[in-house]
PDB file of C-alpha atoms in Angstrom:
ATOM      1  CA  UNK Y   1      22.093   2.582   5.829  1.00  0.00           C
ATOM      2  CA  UNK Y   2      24.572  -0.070   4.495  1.00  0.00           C
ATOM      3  CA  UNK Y   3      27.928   0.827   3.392  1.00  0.00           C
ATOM      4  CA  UNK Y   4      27.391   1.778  -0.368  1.00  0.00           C
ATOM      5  CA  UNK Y   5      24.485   4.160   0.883  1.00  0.00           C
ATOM      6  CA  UNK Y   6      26.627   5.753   3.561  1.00  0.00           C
ATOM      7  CA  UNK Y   7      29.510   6.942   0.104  1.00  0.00           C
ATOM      8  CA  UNK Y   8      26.520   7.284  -2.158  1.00  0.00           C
ATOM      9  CA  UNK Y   9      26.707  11.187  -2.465  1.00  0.00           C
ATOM     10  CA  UNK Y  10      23.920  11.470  -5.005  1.00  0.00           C
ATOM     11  CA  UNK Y  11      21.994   9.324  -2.301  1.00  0.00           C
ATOM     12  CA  UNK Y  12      22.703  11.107   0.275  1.00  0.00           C
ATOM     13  CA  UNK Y  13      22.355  14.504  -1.654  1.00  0.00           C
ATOM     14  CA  UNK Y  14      18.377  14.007  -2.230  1.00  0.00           C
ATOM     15  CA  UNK Y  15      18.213  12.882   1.622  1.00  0.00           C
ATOM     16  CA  UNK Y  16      19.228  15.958   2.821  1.00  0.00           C
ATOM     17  CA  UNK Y  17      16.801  18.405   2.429  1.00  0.00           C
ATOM     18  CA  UNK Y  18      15.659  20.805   4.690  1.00  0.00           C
ATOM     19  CA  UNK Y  19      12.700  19.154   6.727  1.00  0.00           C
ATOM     20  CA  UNK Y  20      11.838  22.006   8.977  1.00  0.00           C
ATOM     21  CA  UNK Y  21      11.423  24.390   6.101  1.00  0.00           C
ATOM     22  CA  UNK Y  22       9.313  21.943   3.816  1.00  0.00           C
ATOM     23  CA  UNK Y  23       6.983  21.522   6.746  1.00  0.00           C
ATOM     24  CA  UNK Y  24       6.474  25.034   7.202  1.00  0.00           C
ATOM     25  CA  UNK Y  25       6.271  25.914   3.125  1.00  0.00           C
ATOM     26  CA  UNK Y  26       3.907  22.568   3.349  1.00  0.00           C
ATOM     27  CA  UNK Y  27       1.488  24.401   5.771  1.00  0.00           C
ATOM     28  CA  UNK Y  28       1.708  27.754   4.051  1.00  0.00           C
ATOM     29  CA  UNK Y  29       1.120  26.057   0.520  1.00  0.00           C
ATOM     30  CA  UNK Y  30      -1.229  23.108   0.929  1.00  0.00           C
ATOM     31  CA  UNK Y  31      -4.072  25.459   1.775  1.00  0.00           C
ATOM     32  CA  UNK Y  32      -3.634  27.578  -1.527  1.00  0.00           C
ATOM     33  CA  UNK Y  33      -4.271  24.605  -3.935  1.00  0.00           C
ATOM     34  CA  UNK Y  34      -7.200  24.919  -5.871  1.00  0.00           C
ATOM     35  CA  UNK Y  35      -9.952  21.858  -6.097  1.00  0.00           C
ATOM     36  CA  UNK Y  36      -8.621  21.095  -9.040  1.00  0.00           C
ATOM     37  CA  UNK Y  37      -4.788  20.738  -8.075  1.00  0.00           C
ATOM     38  CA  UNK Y  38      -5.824  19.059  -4.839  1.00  0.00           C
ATOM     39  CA  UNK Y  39      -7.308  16.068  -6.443  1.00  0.00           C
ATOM     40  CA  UNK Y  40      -4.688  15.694  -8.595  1.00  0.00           C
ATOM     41  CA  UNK Y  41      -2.093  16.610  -5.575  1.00  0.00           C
ATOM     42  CA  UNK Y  42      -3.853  13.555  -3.492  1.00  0.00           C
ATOM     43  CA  UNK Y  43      -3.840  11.096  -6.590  1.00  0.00           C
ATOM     44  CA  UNK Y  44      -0.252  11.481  -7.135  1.00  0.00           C
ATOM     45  CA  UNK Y  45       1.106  11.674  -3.638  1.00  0.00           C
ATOM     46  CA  UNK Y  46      -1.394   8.313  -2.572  1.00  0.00           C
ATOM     47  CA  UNK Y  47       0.483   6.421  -5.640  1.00  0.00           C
ATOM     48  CA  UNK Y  48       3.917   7.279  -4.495  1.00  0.00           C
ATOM     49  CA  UNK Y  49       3.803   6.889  -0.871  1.00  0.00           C
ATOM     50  CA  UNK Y  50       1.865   3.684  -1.238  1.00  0.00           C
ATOM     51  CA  UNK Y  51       3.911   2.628  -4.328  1.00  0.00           C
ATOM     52  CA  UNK Y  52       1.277   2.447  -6.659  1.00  0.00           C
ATOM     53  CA  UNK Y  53       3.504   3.072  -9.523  1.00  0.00           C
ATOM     54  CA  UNK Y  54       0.713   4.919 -11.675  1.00  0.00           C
ATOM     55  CA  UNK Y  55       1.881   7.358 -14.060  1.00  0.00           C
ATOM     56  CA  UNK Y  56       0.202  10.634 -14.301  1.00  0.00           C
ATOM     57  CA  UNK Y  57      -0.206  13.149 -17.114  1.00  0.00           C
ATOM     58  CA  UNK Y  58      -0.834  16.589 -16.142  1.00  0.00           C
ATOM     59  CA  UNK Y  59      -1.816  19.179 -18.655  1.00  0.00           C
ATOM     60  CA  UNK Y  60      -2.409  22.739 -17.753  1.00  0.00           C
ATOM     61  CA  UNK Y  61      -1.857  26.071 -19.727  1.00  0.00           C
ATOM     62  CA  UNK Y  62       1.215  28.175 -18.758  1.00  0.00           C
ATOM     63  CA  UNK Y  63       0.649  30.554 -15.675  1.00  0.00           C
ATOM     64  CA  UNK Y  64      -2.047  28.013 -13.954  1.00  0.00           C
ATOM     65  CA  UNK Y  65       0.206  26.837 -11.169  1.00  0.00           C
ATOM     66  CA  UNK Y  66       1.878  23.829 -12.286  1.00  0.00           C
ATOM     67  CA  UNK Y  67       5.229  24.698 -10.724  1.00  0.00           C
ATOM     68  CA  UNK Y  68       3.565  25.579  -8.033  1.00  0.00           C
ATOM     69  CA  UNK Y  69       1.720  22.018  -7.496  1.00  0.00           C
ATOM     70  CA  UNK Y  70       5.193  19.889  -8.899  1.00  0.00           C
ATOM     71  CA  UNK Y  71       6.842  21.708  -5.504  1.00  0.00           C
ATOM     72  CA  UNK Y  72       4.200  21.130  -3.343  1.00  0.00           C
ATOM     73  CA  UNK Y  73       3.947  17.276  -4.154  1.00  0.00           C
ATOM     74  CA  UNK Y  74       7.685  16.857  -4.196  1.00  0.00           C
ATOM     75  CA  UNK Y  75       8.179  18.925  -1.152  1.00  0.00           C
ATOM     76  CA  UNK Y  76       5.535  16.715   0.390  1.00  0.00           C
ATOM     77  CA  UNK Y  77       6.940  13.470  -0.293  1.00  0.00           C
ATOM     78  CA  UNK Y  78       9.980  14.803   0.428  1.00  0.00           C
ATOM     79  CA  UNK Y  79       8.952  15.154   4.052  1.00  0.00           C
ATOM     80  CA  UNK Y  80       8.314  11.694   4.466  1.00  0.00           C
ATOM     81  CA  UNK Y  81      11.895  10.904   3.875  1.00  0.00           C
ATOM     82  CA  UNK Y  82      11.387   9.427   1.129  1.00  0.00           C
ATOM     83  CA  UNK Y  83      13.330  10.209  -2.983  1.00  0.00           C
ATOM     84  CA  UNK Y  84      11.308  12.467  -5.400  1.00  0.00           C
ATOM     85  CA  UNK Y  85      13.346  13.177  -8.086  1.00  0.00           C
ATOM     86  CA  UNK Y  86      12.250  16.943 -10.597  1.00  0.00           C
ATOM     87  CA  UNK Y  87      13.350  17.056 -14.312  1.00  0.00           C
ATOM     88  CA  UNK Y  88      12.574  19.778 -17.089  1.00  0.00           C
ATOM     89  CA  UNK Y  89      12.963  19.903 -20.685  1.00  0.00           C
ATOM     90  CA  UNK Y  90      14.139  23.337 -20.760  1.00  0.00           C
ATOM     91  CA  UNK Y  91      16.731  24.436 -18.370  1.00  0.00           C
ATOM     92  CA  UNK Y  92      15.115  27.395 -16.846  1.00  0.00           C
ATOM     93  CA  UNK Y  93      11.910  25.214 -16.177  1.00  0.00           C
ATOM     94  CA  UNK Y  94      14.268  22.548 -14.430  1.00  0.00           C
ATOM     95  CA  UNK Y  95      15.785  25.823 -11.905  1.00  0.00           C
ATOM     96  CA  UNK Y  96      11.819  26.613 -10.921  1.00  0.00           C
ATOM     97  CA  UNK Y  97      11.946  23.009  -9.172  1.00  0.00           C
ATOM     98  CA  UNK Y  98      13.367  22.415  -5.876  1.00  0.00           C
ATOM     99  CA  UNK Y  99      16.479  19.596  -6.818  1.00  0.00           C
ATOM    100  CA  UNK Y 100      15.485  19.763 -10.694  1.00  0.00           C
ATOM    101  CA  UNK Y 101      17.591  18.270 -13.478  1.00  0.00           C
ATOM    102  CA  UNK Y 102      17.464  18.552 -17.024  1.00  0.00           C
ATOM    103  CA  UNK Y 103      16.432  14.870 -17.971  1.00  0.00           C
ATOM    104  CA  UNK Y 104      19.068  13.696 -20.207  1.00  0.00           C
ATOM    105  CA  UNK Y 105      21.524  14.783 -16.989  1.00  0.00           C
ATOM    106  CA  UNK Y 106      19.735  13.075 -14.570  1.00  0.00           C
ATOM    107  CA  UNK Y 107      19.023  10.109 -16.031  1.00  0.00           C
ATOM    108  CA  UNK Y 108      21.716   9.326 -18.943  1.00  0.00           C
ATOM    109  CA  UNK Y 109      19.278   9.579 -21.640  1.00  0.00           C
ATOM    110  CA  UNK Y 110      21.760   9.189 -25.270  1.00  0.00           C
ATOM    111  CA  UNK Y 111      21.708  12.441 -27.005  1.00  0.00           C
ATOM    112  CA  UNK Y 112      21.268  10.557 -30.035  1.00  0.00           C
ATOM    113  CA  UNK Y 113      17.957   8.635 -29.201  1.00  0.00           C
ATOM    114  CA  UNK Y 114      16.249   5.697 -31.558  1.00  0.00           C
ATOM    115  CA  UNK Y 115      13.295   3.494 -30.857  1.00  0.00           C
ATOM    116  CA  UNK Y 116      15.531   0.872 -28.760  1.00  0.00           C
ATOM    117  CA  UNK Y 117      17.825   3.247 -26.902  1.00  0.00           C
ATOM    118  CA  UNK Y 118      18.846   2.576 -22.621  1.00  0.00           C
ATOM    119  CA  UNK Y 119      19.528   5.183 -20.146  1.00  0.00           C
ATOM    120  CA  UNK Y 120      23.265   4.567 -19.494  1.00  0.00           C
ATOM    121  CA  UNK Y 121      22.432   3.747 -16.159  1.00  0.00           C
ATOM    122  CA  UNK Y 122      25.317   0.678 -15.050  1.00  0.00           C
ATOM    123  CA  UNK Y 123      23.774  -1.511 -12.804  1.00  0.00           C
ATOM    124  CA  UNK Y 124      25.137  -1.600  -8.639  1.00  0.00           C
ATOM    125  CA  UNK Y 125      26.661   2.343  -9.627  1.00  0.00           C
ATOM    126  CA  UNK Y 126      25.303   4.983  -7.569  1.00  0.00           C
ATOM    127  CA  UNK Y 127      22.812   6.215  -9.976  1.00  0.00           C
ATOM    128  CA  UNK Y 128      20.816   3.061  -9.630  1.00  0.00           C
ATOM    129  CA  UNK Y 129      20.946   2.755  -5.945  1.00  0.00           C
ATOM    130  CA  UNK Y 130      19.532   6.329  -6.047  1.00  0.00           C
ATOM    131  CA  UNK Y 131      16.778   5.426  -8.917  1.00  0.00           C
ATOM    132  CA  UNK Y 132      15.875   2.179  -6.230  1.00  0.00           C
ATOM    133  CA  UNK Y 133      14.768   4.566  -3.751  1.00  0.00           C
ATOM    134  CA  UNK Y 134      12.921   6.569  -5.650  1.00  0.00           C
ATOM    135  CA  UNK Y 135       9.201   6.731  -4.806  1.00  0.00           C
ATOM    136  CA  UNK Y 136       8.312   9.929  -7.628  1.00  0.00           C
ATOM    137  CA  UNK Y 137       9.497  11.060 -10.488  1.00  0.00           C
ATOM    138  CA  UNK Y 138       8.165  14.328 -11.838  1.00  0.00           C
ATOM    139  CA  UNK Y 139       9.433  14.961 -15.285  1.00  0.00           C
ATOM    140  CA  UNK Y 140       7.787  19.305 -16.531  1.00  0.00           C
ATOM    141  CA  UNK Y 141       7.764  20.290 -19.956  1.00  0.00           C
ATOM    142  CA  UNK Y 142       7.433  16.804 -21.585  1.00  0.00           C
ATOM    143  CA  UNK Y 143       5.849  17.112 -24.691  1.00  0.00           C
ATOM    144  CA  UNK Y 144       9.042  18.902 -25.705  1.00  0.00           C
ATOM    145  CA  UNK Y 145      10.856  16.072 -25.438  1.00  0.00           C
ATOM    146  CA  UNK Y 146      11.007  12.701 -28.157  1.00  0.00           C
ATOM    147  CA  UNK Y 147       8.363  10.114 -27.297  1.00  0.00           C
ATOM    148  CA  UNK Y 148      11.738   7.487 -27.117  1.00  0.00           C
ATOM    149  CA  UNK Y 149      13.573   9.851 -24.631  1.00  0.00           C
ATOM    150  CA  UNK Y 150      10.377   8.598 -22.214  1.00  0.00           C
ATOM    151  CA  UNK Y 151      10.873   4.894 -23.338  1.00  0.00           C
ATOM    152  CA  UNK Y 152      14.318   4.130 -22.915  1.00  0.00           C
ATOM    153  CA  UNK Y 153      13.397   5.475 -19.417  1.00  0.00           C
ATOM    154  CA  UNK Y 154      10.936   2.920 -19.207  1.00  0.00           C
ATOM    155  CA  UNK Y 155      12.773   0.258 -20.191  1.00  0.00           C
ATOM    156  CA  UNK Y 156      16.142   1.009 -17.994  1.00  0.00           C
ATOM    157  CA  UNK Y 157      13.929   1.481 -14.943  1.00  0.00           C
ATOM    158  CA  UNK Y 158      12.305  -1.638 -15.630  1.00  0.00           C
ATOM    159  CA  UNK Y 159      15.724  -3.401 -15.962  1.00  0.00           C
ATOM    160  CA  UNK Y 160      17.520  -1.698 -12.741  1.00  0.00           C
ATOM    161  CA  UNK Y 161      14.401  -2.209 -10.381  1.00  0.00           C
ATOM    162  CA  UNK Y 162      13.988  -5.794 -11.505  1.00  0.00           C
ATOM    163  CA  UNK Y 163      17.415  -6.433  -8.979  1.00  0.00           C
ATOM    164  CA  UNK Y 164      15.211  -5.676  -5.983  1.00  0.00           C
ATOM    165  CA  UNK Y 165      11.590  -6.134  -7.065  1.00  0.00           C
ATOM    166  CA  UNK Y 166       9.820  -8.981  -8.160  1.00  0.00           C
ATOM    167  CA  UNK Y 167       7.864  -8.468 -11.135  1.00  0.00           C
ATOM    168  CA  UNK Y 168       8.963  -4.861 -11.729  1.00  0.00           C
ATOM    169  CA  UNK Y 169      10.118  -5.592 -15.510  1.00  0.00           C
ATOM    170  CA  UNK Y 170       6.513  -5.950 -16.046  1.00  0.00           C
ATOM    171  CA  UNK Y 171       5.806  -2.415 -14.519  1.00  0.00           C
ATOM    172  CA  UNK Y 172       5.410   0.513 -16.382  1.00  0.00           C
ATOM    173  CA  UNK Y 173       8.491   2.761 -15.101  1.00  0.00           C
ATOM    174  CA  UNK Y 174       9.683  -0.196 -12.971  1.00  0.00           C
ATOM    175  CA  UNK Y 175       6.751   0.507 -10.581  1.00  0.00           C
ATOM    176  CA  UNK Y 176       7.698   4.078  -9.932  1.00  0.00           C
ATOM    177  CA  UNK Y 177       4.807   6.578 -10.043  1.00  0.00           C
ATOM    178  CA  UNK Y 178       6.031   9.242 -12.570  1.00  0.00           C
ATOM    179  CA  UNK Y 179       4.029  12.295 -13.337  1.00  0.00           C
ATOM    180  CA  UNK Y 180       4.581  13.809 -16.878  1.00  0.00           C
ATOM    181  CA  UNK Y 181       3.416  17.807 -17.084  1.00  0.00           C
ATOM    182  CA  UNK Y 182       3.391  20.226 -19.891  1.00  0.00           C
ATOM    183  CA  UNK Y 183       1.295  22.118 -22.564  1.00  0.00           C
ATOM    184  CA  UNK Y 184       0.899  20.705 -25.859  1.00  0.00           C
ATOM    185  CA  UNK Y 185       0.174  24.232 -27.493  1.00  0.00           C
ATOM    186  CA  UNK Y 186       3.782  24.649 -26.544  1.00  0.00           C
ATOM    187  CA  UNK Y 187       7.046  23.332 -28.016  1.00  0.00           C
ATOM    188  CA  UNK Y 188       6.872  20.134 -28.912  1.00  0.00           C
ATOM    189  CA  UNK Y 189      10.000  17.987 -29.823  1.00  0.00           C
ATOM    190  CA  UNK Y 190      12.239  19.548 -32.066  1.00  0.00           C
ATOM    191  CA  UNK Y 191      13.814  17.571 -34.875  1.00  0.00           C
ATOM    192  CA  UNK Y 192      15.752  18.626 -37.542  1.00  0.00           C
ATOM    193  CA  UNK Y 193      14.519  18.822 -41.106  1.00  0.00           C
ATOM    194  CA  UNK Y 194      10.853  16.714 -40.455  1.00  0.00           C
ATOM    195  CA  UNK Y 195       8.059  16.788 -41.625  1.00  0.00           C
ATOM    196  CA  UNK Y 196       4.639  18.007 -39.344  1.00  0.00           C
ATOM    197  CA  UNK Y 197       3.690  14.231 -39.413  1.00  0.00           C
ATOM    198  CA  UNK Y 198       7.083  13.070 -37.862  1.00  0.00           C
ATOM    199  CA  UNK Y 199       7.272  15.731 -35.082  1.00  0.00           C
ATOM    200  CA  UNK Y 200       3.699  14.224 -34.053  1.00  0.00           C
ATOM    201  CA  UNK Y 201       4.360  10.497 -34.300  1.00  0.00           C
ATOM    202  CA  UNK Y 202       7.734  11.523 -32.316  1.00  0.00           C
ATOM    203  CA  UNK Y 203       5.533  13.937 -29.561  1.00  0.00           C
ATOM    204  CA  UNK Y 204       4.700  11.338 -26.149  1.00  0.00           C
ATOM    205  CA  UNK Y 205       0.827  11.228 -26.869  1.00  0.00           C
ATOM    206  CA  UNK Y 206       1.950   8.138 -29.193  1.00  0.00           C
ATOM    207  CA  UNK Y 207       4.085   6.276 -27.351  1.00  0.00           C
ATOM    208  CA  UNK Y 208       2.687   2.905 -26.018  1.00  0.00           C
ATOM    209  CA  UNK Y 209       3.250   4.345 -22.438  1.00  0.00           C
TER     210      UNK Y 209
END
């Protein structure tokens, strides 16, 4: 580790878990996945350990396990040593994750989003080292979130992982496998005074990602 790694707390912070215990959760847990989750456990998990940078969608009722598979698969990768960062739309969603964030905390998304918004994510700060080492992101509850809140995450990632990788502005995500998860019988994004056909044009099933 170089010397800006060695003072990066937020670095060092999602480094530090508990390797012993995920291995032992790991071998208590891995078994109880369903043929269903396990194919879609092995799809993710390939992409980010072999940087594959895919991005996933999963969509599953409430009560069918998904917080159950999103700690599995970010325990797992985990293990390896290697960054897998949890975010939730809601904030008691983002407490069922091990490490999870709200979204807009984690990753400076503007509270006031529009179609050509950034993360406010300064290059060569902490935050970016930390989002250059990240192999996963898993980001629960999506649809409740605006389709540009997923965007300007696109494009900042793209900008910050251009520094190290060639070709990565051309990457969806910068390259990073990201797994989106939620319900779209749910909530979907919430915005003030609009019409039915704006909430859906604003919900992430039409964005260009």
């Amino acid at each position: 580790m170089g010397n800006a790694s060695s003072q990066n707390r937020i670095l060092l912070n999602e480094l530090s878990y508990d390797i012993l215990e995920m291995t032992s959760t790991l071998n208590d847990n891995i078994p109880k996945l369903n043929n269903n989750q396990k194919d879609v456990f092995h799809a993710i998990y390939n992409s980010a350990i072999n940087n594959e940078g895919r991005t996933f969608f999963v969509y599953e009722y409430g009560g069918t396990g998904k917080t159950f598979l999103w700690t599995t698969l970010l325990n797992s990768v985990r293990r390896k040593g290697k960054i897998a960062l949890a975010v939730a739309s809601s904030g008691i969603a983002s407490l069922l994750l091990p490490g999870g964030r709200a979204p807009h905390s984690r990753f400076k998304i503007p509270l006031d989003i529009s179609q050509s918004s950034m993360c406010s994510i300064k290059k060569n700060t902490h935050l970016a080292e930390l989002i250059q080492k990240t192999s996963l992101i898993v980001w629960d509850e999506a649809p409740a979130n605006h389709r540009y809140c997923f965007e300007a995450l696109d494009r900042t990632l793209r900008d910050i992982l251009s520094e190290i990788r060639q070709n990565a502005e051309n990457k969806q995500f910068g390259g990073i496998t990201v797994v989106l998860g939620g319900d779209f019988r749910q909530t979907l994004p919430v915005i003030q005074n609009a019409t039915k056909a704006q909430i859906l044009r604003s919900c992430i099933v039409n964005s260009y990602l």
